[in-house]
PDB file of C-alpha atoms and ligand atoms in Angstrom:
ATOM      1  CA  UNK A   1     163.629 128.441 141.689  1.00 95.00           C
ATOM      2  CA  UNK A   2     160.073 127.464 143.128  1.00 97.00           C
ATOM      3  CA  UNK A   3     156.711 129.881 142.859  1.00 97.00           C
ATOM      4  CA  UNK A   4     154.255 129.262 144.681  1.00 98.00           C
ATOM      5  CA  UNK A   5     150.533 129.578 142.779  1.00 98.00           C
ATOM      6  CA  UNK A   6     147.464 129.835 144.808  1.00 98.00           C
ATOM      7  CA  UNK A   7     144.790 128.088 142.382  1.00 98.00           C
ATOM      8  CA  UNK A   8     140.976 127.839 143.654  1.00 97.00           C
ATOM      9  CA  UNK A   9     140.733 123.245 142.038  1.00 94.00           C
ATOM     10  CA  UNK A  10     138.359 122.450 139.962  1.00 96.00           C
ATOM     11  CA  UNK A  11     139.580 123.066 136.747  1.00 97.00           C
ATOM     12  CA  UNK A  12     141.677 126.621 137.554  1.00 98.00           C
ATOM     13  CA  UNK A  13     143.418 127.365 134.351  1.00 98.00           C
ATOM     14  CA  UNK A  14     146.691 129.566 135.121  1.00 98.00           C
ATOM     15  CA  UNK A  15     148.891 131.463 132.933  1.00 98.00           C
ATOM     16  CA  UNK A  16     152.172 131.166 134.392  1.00 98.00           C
ATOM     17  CA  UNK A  17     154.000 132.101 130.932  1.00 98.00           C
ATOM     18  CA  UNK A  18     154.842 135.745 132.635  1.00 98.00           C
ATOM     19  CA  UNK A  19     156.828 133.849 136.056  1.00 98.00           C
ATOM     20  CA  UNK A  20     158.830 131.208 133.964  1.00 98.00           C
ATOM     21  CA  UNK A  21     160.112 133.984 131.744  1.00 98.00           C
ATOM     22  CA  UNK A  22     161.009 135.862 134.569  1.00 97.00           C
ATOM     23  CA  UNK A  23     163.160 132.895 135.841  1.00 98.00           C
ATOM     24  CA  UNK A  24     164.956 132.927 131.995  1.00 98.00           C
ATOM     25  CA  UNK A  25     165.826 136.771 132.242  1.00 97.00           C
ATOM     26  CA  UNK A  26     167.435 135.757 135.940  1.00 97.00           C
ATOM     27  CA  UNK A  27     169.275 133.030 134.445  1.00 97.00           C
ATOM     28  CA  UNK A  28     171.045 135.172 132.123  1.00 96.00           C
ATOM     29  CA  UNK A  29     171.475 132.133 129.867  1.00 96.00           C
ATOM     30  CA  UNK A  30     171.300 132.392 126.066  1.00 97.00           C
ATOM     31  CA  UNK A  31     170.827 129.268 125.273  1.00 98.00           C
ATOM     32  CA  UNK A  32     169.429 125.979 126.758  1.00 98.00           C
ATOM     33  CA  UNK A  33     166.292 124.598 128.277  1.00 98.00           C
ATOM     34  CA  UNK A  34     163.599 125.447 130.946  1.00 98.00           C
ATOM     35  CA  UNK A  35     162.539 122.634 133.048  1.00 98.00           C
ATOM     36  CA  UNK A  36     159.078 123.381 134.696  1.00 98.00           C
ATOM     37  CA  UNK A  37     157.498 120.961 137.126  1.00 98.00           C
ATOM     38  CA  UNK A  38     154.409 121.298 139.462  1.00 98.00           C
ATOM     39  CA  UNK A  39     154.613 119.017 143.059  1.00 98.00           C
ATOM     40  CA  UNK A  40     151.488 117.109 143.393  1.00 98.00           C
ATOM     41  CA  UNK A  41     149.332 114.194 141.383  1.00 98.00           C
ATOM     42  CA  UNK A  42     145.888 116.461 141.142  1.00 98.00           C
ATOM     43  CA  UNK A  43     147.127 119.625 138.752  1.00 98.00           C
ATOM     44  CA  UNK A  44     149.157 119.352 135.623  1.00 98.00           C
ATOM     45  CA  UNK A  45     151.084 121.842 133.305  1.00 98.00           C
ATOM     46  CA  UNK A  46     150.717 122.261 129.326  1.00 98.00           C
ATOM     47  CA  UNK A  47     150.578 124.909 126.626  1.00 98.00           C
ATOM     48  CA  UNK A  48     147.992 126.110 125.218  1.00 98.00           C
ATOM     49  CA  UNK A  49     146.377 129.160 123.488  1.00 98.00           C
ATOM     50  CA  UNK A  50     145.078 130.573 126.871  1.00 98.00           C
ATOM     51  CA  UNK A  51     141.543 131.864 125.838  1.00 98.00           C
ATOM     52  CA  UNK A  52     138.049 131.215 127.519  1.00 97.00           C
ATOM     53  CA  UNK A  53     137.509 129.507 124.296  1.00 98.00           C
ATOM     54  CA  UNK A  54     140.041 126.814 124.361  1.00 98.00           C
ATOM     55  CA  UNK A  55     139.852 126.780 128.517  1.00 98.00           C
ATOM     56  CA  UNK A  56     136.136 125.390 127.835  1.00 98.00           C
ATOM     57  CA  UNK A  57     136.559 122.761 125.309  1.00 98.00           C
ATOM     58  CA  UNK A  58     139.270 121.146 126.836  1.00 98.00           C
ATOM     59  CA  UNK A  59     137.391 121.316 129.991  1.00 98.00           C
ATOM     60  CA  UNK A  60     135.043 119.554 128.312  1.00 98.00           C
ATOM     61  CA  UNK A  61     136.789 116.821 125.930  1.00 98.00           C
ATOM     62  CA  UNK A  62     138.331 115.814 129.960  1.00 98.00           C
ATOM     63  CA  UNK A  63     135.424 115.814 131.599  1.00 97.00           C
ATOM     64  CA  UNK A  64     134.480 113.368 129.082  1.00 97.00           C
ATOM     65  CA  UNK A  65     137.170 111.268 129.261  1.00 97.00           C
ATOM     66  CA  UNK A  66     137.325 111.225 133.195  1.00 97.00           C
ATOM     67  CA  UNK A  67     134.181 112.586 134.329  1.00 97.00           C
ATOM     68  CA  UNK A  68     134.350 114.105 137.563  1.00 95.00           C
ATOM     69  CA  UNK A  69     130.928 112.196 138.806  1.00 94.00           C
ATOM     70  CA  UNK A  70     131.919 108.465 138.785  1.00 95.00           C
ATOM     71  CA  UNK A  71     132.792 105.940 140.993  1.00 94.00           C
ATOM     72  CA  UNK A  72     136.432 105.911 140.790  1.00 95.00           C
ATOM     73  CA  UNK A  73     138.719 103.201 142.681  1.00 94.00           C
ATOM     74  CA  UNK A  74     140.352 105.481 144.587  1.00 94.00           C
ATOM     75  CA  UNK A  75     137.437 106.805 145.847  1.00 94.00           C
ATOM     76  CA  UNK A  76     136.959 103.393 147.880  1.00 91.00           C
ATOM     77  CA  UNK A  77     140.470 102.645 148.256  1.00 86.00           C
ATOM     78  CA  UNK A  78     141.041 106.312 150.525  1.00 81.00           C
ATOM     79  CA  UNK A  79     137.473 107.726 151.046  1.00 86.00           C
ATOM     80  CA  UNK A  80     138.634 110.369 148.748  1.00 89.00           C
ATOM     81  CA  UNK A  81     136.646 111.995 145.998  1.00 92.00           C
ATOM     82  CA  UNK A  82     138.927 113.663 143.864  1.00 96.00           C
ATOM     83  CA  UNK A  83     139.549 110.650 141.445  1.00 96.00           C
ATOM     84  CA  UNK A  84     139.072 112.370 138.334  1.00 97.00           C
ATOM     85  CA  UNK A  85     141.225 114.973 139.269  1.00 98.00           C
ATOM     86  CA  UNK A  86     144.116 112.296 139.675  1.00 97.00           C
ATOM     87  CA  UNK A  87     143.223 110.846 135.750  1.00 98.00           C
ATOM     88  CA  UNK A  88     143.477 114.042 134.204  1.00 98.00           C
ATOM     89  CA  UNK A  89     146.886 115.617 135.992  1.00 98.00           C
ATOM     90  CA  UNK A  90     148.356 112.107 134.576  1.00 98.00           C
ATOM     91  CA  UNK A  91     146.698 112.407 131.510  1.00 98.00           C
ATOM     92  CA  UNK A  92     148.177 115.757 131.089  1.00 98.00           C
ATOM     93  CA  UNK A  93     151.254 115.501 132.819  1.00 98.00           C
ATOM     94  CA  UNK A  94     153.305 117.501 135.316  1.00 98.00           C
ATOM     95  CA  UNK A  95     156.073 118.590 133.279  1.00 98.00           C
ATOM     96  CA  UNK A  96     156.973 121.223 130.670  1.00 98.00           C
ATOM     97  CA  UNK A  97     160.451 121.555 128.562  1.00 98.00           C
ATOM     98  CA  UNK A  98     160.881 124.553 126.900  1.00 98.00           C
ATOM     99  CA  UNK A  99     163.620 125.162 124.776  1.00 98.00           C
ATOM    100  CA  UNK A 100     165.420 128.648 125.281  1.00 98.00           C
ATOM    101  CA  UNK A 101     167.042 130.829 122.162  1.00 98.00           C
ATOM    102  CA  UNK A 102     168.488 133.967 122.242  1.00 97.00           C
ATOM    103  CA  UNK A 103     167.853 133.907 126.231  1.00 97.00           C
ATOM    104  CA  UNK A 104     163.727 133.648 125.095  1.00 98.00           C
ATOM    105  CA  UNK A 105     161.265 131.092 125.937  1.00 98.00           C
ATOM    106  CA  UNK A 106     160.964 129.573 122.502  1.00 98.00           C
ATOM    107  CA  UNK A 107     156.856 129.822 122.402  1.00 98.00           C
ATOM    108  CA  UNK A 108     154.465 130.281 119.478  1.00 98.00           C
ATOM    109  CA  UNK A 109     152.854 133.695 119.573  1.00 96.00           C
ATOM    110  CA  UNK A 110     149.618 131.678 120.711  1.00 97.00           C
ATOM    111  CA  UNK A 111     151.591 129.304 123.129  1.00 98.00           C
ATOM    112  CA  UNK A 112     151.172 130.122 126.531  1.00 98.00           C
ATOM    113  CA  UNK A 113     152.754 128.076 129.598  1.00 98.00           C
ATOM    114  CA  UNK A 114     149.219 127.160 131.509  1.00 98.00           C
ATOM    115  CA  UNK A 115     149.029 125.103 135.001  1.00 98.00           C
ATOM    116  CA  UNK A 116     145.690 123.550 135.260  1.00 98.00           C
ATOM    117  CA  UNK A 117     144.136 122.215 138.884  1.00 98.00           C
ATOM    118  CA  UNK A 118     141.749 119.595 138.560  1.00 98.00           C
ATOM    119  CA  UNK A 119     141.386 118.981 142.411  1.00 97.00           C
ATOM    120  CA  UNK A 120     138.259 119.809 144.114  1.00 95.00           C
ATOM    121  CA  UNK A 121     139.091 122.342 146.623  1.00 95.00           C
ATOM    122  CA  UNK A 122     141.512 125.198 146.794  1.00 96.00           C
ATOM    123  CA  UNK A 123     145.290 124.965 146.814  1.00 96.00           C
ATOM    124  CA  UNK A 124     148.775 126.167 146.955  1.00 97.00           C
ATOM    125  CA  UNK A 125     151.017 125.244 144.095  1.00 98.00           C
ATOM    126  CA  UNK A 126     154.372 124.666 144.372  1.00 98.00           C
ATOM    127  CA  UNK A 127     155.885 124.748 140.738  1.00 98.00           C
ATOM    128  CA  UNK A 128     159.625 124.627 140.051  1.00 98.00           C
ATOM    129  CA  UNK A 129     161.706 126.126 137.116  1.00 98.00           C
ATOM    130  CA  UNK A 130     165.166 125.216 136.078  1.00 98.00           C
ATOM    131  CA  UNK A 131     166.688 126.458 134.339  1.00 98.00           C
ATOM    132  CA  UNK A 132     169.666 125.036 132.209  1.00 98.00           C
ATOM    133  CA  UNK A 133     172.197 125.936 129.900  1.00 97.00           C
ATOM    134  CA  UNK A 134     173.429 123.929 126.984  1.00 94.00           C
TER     135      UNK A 134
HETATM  136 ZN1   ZN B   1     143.003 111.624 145.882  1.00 97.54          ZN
END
């Protein structure tokens, strides 16, 4: 299945622990794997305790490592000026795999499934779950 998440860029921390679930209760499966992927280079999926706390300092350990104000190559290359935005989705990643037990997501009590858009402007996510059985 596919959801599609309206996120507002710059560093738009979602909890999407609620709609993956969701697509595990569909799937009627007891055991197996969820697969969750978002389309596009500039946003990125992890887990995370999902508190302002925790939002802010990784905000800010990233915006260290790839500072949004800098002269990035791709900035040149394509007149763009979202290059940090590209460093950090691939420094995070796209992709999630959650193992599933007893037809649960098999999360920490703290662990929540959080899609994070570094780009610069407002977008529409495209994220897609599947869902598999062992
Ligand atoms: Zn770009």
């Amino acid at each position: 299945m596919e959801v599609t998440i309206k996120t507002k860029g710059n560093y738009d921390f979602i909890d999407i622990t609620a709609q993956v679930a969701e697509a595990v209760e569909a799937s009627n499966i007891n055991s197996g794997v969820a697969v969750v992927f978002v389309v596009g280079s500039t946003a990125a999926l992890t887990t995370m305790e999902y508190e302002s706390g925790v939002l802010a300092d990784l905000t800010q350990v990233l915006e260290k490592l790839a500072p949004t104000d800098y002269d990035w190559q791709h900035h040149l290359k394509w007149g763009d000026s979202n290059g940090a935005a590209h460093i950090k989705a691939a420094l995070i990643g796209p992709d999630l795999s959650i193992p599933i037990e007893n037809g649960q997501l098999s999360l920490g009590t703290w662990q929540q499934i959080v899609l994070i858009d570094f780009d610069e402007k407002p977008r529409q996510r495209k994220v897609i779950i599947k869902i598999l059985s062992d």
